[in-house]
Coordinates of N, CA and C and ligand atoms in Angstrom, one line a residue:
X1 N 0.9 -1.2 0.0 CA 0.0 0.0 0.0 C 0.9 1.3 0.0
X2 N 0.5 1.8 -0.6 CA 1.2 3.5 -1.0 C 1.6 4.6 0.7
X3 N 2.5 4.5 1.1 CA 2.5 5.0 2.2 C 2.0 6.6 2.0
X4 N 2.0 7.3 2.9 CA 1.8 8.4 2.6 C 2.7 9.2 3.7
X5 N 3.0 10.1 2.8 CA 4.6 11.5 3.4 C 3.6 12.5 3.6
X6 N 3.5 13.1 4.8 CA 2.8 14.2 5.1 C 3.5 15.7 4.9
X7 N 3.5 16.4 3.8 CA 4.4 17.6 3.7 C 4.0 18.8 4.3
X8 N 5.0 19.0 5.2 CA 5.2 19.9 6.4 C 4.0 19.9 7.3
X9 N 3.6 18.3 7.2 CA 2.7 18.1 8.6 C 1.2 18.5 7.7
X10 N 0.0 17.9 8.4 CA -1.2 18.5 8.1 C -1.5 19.7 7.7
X11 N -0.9 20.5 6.9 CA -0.2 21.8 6.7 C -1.5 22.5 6.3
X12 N -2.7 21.7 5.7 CA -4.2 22.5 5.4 C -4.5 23.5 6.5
X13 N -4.6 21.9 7.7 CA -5.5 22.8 9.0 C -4.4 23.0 10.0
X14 N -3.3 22.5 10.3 CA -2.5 23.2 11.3 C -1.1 24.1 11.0
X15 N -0.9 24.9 11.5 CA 0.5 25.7 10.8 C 1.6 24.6 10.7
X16 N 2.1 24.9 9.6 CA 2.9 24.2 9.0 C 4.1 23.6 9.6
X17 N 5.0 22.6 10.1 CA 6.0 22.1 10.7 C 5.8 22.1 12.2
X18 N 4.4 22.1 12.4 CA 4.8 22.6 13.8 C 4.4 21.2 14.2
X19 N 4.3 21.0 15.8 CA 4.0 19.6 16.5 C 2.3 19.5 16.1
X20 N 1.7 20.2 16.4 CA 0.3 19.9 16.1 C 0.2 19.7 14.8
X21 N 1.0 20.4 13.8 CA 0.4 20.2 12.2 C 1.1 18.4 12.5
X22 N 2.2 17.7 12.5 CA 2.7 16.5 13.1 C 1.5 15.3 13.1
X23 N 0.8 15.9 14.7 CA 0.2 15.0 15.5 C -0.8 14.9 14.7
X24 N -1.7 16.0 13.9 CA -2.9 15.8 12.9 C -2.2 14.9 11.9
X25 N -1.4 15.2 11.0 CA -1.0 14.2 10.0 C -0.8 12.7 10.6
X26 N -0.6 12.5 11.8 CA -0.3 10.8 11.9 C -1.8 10.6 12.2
X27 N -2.6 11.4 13.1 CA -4.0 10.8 13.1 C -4.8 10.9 11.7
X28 N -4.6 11.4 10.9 CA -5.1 11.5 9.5 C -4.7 9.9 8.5
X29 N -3.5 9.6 9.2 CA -3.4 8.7 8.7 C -1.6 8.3 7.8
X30 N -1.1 9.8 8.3 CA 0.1 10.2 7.3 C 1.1 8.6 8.1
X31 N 2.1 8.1 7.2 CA 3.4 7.2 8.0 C 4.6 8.2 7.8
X32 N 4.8 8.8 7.4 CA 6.1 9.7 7.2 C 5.3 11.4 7.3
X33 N 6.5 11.9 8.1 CA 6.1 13.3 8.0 C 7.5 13.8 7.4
X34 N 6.9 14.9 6.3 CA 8.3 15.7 5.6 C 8.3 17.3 6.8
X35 N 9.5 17.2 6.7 CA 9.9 18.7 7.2 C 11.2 19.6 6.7
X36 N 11.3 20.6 6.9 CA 12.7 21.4 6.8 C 13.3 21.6 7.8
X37 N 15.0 22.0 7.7 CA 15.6 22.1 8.2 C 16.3 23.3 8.0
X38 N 16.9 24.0 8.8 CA 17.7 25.2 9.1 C 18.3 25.7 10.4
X39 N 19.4 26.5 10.6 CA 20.3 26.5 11.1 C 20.1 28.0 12.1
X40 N 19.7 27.9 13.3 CA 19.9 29.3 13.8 C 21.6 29.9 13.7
X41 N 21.6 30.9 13.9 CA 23.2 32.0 14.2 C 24.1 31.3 14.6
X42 N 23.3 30.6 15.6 CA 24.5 29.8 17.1 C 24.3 28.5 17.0
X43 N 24.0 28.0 15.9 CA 24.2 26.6 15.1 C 23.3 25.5 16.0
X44 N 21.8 25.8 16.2 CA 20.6 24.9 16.6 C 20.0 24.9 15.4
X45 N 19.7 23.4 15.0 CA 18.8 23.2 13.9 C 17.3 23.0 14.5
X46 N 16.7 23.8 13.5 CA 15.2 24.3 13.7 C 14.2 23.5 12.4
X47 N 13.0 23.3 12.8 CA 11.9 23.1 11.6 C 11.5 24.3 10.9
X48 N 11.7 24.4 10.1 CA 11.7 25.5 10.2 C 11.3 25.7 7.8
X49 N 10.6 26.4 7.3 CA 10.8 26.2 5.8 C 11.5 27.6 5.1
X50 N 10.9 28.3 5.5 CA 11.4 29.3 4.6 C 12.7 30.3 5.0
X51 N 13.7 31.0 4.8 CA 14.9 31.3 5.1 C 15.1 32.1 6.5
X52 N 13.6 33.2 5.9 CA 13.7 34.0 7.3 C 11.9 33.5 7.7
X53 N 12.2 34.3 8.9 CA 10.7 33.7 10.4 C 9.5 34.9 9.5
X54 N 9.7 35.4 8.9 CA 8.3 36.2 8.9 C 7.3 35.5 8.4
X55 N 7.1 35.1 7.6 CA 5.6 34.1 7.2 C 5.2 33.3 8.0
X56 N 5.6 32.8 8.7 CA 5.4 31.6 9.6 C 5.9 31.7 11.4
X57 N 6.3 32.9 11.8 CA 6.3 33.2 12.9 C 6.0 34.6 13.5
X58 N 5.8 35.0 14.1 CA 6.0 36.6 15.2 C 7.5 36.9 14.8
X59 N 8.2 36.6 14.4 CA 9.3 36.7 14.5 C 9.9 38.0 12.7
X60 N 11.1 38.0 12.8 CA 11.9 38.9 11.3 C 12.7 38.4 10.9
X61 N 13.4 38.4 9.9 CA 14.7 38.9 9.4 C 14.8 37.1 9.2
X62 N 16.4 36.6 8.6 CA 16.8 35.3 8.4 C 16.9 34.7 9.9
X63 N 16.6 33.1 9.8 CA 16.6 32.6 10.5 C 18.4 32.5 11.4
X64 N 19.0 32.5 10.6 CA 20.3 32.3 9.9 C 21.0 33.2 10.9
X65 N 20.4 34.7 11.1 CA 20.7 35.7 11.9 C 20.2 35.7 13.2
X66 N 19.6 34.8 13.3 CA 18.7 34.7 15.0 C 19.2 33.7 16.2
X67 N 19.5 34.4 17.5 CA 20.1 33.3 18.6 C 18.9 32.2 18.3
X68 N 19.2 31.1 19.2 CA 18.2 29.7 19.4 C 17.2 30.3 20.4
X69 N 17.7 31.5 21.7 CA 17.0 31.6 22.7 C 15.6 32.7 22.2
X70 N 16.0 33.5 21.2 CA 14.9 34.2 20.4 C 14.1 33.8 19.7
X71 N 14.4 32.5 19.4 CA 13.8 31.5 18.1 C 12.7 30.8 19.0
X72 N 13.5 30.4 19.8 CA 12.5 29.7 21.2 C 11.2 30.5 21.6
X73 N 11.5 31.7 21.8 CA 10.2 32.8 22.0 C 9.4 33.0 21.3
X74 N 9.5 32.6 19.5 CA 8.7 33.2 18.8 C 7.6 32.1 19.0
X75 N 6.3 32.7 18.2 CA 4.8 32.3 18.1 C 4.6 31.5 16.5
X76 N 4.8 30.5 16.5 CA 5.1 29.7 14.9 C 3.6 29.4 14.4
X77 N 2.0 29.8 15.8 CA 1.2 29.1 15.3 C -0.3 30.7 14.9
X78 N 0.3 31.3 15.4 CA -0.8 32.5 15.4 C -1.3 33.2 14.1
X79 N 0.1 33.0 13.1 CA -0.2 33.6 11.8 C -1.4 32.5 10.9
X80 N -1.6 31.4 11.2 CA -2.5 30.2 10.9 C -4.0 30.4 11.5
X81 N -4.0 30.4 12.8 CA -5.4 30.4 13.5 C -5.1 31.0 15.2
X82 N -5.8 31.8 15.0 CA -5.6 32.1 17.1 C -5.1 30.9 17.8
X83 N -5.9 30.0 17.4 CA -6.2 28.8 18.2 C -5.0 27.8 18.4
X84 N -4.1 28.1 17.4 CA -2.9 27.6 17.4 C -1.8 28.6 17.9
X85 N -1.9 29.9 18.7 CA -1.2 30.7 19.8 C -0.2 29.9 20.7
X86 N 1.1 30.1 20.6 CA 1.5 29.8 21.4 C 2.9 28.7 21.1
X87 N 2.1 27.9 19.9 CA 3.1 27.0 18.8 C 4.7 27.3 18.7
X88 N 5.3 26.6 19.3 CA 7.1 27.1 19.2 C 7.7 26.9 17.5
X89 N 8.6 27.4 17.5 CA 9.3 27.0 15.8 C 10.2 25.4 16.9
X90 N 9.9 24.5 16.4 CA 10.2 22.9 16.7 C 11.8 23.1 16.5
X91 N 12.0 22.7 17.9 CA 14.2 22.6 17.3 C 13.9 20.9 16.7
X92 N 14.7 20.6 15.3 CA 14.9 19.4 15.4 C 15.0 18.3 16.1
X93 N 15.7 18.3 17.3 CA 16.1 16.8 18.2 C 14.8 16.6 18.6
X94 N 13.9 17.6 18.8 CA 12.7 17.5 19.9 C 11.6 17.1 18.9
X95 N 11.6 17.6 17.7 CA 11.0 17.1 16.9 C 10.9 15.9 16.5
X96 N 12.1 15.1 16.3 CA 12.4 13.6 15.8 C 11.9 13.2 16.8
X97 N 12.8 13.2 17.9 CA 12.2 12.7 19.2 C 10.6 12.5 19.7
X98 N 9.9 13.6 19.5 CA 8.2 13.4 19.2 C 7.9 12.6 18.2
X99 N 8.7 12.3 17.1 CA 7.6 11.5 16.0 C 8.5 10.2 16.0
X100 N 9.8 9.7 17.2 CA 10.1 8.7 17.1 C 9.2 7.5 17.6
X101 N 9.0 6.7 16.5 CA 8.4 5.4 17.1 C 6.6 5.6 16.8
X102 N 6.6 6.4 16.2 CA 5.0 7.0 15.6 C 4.8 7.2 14.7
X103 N 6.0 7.3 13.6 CA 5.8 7.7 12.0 C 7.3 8.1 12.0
X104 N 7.6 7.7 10.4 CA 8.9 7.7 9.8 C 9.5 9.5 9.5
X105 N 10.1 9.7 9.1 CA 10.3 11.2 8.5 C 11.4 11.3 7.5
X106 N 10.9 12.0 6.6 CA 12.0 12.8 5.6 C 11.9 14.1 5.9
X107 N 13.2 14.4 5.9 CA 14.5 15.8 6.4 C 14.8 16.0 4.8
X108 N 14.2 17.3 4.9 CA 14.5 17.9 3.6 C 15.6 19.3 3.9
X109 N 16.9 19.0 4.0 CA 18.3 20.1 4.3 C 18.0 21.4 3.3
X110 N 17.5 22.6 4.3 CA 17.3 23.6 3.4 C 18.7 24.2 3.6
X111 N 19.1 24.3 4.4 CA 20.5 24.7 4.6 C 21.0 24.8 6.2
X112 N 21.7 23.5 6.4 CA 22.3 23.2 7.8 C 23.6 22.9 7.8
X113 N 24.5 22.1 8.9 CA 25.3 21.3 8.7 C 25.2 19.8 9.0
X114 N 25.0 19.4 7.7 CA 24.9 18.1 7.4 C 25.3 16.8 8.4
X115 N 26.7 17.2 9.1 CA 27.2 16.5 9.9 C 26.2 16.8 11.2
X116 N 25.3 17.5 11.8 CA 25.1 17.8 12.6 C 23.7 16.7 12.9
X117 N 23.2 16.4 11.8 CA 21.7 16.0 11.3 C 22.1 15.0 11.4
X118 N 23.4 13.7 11.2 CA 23.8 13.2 10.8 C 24.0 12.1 12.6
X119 N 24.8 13.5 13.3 CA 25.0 12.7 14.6 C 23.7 12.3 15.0
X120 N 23.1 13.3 14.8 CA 21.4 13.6 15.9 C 20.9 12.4 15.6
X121 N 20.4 11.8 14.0 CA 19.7 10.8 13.9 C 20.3 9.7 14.2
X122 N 21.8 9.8 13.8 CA 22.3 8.5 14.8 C 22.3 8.0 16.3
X123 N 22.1 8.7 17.1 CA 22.2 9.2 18.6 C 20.6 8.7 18.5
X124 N 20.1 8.8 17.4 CA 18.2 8.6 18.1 C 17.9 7.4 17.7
X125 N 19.0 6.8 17.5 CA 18.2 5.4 16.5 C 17.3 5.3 15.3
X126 N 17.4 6.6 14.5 CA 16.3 7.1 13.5 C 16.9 6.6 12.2
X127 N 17.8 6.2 12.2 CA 18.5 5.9 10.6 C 17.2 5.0 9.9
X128 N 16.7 4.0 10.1 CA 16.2 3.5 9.5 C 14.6 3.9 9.2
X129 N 14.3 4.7 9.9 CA 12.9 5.8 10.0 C 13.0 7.1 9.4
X130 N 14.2 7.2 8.5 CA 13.9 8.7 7.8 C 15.0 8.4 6.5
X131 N 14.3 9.3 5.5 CA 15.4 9.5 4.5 C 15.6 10.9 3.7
X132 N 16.4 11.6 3.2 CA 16.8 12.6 3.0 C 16.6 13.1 1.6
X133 N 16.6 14.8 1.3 CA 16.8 15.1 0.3 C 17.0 16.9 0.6
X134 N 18.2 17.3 -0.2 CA 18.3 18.4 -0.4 C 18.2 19.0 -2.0
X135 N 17.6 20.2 -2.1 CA 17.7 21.0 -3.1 C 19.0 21.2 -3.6
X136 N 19.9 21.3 -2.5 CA 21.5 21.9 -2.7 C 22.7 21.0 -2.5
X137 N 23.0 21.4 -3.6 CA 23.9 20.0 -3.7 C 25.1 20.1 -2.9
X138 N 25.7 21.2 -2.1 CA 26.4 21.0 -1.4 C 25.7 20.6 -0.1
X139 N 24.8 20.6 0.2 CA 23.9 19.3 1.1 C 23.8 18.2 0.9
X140 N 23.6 17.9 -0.1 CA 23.6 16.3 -1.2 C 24.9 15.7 -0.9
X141 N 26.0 16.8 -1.0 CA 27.2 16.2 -1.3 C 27.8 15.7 0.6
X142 N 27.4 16.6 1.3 CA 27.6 16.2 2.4 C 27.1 15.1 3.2
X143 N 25.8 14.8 2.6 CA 25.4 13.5 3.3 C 25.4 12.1 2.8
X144 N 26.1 12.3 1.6 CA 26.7 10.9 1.0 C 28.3 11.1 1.2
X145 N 28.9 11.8 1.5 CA 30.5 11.9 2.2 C 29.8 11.2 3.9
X146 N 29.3 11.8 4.5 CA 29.4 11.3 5.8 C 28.3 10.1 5.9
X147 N 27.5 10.2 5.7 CA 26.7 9.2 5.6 C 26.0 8.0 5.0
X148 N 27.0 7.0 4.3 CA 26.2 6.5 3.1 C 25.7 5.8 3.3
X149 N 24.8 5.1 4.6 CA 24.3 4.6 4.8 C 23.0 5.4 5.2
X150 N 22.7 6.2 5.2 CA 21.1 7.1 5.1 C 20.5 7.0 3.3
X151 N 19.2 6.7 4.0 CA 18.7 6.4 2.7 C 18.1 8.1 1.9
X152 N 18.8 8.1 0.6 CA 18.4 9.3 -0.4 C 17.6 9.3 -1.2
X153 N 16.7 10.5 -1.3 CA 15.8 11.1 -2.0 C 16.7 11.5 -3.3
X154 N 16.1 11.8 -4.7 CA 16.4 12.4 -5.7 C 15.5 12.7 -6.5
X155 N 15.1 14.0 -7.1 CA 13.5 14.1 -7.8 C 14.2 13.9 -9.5
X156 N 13.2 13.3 -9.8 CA 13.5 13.1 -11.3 C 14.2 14.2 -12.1
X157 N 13.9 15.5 -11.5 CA 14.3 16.6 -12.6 C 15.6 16.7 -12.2
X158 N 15.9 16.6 -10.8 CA 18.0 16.9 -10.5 C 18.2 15.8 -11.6
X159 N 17.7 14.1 -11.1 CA 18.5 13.4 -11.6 C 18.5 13.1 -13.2
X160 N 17.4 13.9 -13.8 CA 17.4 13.4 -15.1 C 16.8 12.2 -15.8
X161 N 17.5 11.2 -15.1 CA 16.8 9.6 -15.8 C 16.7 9.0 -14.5
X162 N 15.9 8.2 -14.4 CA 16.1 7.1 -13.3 C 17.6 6.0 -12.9
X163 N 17.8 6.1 -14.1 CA 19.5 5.2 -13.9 C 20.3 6.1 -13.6
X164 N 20.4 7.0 -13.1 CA 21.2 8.0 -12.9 C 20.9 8.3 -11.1
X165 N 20.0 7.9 -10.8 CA 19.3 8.2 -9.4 C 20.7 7.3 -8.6
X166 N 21.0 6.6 -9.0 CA 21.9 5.3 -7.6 C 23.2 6.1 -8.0
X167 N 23.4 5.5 -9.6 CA 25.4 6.0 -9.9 C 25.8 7.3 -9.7
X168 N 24.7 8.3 -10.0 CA 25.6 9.4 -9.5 C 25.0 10.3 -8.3
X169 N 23.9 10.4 -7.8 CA 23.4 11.0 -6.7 C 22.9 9.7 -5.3
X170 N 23.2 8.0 -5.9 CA 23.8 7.7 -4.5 C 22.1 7.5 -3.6
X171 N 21.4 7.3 -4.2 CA 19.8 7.5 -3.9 C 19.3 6.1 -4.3
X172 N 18.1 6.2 -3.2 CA 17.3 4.7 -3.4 C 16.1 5.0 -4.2
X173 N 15.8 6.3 -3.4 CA 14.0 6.6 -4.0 C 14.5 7.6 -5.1
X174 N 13.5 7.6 -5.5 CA 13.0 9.0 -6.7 C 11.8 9.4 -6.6
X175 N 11.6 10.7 -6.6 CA 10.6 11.8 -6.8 C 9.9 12.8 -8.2
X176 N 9.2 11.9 -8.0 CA 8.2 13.0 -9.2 C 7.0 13.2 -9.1
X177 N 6.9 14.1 -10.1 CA 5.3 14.8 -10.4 C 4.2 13.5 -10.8
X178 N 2.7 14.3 -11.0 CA 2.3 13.2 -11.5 C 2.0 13.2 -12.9
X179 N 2.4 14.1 -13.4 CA 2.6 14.2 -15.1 C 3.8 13.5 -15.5
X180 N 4.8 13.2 -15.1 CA 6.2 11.9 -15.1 C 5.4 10.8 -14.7
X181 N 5.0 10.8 -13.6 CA 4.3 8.6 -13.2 C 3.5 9.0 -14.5
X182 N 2.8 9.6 -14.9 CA 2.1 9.2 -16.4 C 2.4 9.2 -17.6
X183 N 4.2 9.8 -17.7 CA 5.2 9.4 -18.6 C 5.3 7.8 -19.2
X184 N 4.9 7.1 -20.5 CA 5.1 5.7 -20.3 C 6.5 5.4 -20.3
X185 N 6.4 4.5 -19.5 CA 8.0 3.9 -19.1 C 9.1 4.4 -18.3
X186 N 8.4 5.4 -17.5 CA 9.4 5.8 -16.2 C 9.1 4.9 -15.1
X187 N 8.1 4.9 -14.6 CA 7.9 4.2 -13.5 C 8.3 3.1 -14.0
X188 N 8.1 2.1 -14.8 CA 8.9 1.2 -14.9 C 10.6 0.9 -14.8
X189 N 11.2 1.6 -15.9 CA 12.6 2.0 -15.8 C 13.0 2.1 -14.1
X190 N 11.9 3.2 -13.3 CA 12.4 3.3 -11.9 C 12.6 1.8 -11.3
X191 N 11.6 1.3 -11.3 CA 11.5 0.0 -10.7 C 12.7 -1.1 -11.2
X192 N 13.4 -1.1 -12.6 CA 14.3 -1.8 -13.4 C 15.6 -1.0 -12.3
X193 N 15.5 0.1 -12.2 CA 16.7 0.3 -11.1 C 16.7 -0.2 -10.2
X194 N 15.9 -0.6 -9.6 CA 15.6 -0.8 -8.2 C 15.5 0.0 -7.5
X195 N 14.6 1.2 -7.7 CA 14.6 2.5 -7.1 C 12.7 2.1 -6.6
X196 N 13.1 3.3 -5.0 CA 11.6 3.2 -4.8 C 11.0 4.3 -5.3
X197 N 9.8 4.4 -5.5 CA 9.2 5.5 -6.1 C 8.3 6.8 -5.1
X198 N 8.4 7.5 -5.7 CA 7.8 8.9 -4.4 C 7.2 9.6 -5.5
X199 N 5.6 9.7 -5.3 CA 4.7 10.7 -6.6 C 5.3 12.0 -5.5
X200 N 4.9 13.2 -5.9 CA 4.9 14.5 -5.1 C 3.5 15.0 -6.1
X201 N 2.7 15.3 -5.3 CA 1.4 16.1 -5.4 C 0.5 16.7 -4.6
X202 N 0.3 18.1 -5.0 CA -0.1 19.4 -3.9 C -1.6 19.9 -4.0
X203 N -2.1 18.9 -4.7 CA -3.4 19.3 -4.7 C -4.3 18.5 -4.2
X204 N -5.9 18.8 -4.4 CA -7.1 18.0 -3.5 C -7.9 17.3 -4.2
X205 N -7.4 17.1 -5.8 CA -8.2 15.7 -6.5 C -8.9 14.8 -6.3
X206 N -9.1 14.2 -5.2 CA -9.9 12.9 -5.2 C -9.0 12.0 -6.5
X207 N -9.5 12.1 -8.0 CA -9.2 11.4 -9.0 C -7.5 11.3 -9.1
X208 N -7.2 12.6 -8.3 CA -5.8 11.9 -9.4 C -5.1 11.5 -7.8
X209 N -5.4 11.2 -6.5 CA -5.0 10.6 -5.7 C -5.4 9.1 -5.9
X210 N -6.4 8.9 -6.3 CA -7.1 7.3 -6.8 C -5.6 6.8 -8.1
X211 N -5.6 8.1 -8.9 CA -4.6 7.5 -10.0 C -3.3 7.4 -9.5
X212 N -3.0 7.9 -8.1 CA -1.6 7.8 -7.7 C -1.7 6.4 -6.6
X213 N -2.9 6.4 -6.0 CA -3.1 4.6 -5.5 C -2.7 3.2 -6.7
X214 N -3.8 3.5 -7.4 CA -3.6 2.9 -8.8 C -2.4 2.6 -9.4
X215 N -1.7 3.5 -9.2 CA 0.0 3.3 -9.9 C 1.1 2.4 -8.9
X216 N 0.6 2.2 -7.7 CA 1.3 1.3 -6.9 C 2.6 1.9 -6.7
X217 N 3.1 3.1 -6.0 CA 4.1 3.5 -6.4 C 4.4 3.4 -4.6
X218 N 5.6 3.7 -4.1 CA 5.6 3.4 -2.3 C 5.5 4.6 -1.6
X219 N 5.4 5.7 -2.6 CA 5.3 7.0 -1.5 C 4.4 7.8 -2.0
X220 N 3.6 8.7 -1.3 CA 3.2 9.9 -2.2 C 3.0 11.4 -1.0
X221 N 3.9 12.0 -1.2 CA 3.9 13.1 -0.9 C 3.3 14.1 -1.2
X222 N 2.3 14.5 0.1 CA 1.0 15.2 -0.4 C 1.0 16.5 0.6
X223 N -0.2 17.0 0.4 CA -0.6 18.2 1.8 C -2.1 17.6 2.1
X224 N -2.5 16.5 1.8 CA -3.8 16.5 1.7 C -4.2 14.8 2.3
X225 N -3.3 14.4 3.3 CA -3.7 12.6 4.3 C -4.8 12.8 4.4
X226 N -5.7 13.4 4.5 CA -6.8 12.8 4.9 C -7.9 12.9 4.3
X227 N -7.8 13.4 2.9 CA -8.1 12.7 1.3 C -7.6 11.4 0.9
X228 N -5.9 11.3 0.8 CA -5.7 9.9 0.4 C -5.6 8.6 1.1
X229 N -6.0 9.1 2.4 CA -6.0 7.5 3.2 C -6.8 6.9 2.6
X230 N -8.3 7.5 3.0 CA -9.8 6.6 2.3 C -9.2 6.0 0.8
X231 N -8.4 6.6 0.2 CA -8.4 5.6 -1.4 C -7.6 5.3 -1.0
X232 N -6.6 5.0 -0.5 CA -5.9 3.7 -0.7 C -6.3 2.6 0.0
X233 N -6.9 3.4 0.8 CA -7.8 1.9 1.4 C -8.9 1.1 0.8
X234 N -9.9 1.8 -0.4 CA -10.4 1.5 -0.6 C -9.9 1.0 -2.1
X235 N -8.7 1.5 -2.5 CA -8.2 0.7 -3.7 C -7.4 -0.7 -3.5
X236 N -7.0 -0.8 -1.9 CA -6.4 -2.2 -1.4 C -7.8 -3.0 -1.1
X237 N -9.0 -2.8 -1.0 CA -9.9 -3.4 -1.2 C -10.3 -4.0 -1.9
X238 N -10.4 -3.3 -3.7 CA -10.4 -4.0 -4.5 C -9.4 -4.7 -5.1
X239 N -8.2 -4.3 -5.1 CA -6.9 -4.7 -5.3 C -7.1 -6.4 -4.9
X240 N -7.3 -6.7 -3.2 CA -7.3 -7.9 -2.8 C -7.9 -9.1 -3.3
Ligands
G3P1 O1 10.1 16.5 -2.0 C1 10.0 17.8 -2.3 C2 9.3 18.6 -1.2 O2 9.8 18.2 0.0 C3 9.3 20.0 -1.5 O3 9.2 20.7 -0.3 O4 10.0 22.7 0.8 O5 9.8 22.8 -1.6 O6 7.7 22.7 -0.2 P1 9.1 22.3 -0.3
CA2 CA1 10.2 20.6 2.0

């Protein structure tokens, strides 16, 4: 059955990365939650997505520029709903640490130090509960130097071809749209690698979550768990 990657947590109804958007996505039904990463001033990694706190906190300016003990203060959940007042920006360890043993995670390196992500999840016993992908390849490149035993993400458009996902980016999974799974002969080729497959899709279809059950693919990274639980459940129904 098509697992499902919760991107940046139940991110419809709860502010985005935070513990509550988390805890809705595993009750929704999500097994993996995606999140971002980033680096305060004084080198605490945070959940954090976009570079600087304004859209998503009380807070200003780059994250990049901010102590940990400022970051700690800010309000991550008020710009979303009152009702989420109060919401911290999640430091990473405390994050993994809440979703260890409750759902898997992918760590998406917006810009950290790689070695740092590297001890943490070792130290937590998480290696085999999360797998990785960065935009930047000097992140890419640092977690196949230190780590080649963490399992890697690669989206079809870095890598190009599917045979190209292991030999030169060092990756198990691949990521794509759902206009590529309906490319003929990619998903196959993926699978002739021995690559796992990851749809990435941001919308509320009904249909083309049915068409991404239907394709049997192992991941689908969505905003929207608790639209595609019901189909895959009910396409493992007929399926059986
Ligand atoms: O797999 C790609 C996905 O994680 C994209 O995330 O941060 O660009 O919304 P983002
Ligand atoms: Ca992301």
């Amino acid at each position: 059955m098509t697992k499902i990657v919760s991107h940046r947590g139940a991110n419809n109804f709860a502010p985005e990365n935070t513990f509550a958007a988390a805890d809705l996505a595993i009750e929704q039904g999500a097994d993996y939650i995606e999140l971002d990463v980033r680096e305060s001033a004084d080198g605490v990694l945070y959940v954090l997505h976009d570079e600087t706190l304004d859209r998503t906190t009380n807070g200003h300016g780059p994250i990049g520029h901010t102590l940990a003990r400022d970051i700690d203060a800010l309000d991550a959940g008020s710009w979303f709903d009152t009702k989420f007042a109060g919401a911290v920006v999640p430091r990473l360890d405390a994050y993994l640490e809440h979703l260890r043993g409750r759902a898997g995670v992918y760590l998406e390196l917006k810009y950290c130090d790689p070695a740092k992500i590297v001890a943490l999840v070792r130290d937590l016993g998480m290696v085999r509960d999360t797998f990785y992908f960065s935009f930047s390849e000097e992140m890419r490149r640092g977690l196949i130097v230190i780590a080649p035993e963490f399992r890697k993400m690669i989206t079809l458009n870095i890598a190009r071809s599917p045979s190209l996902v292991g030999a030169v980016h060092h990756a198990s999974i691949i990521e794509m749209s759902v206009e590529q799974m309906r490319q003929p002969g990619v998903i196959e080729a993926s699978r002739k690698a021995g690559l796992e497959v990851m749809v990435y899709y941001g919308g509320n279809d009904v249909a083309v979550h049915r068409e991404i059950a239907e394709a049997g693919v192992d991941y689908v990274n969505l905003d929207r768990p608790d639209l595609f639980e019901p189909v895959r459940r009910a396409f493992r129904g007929v399926a059986a």
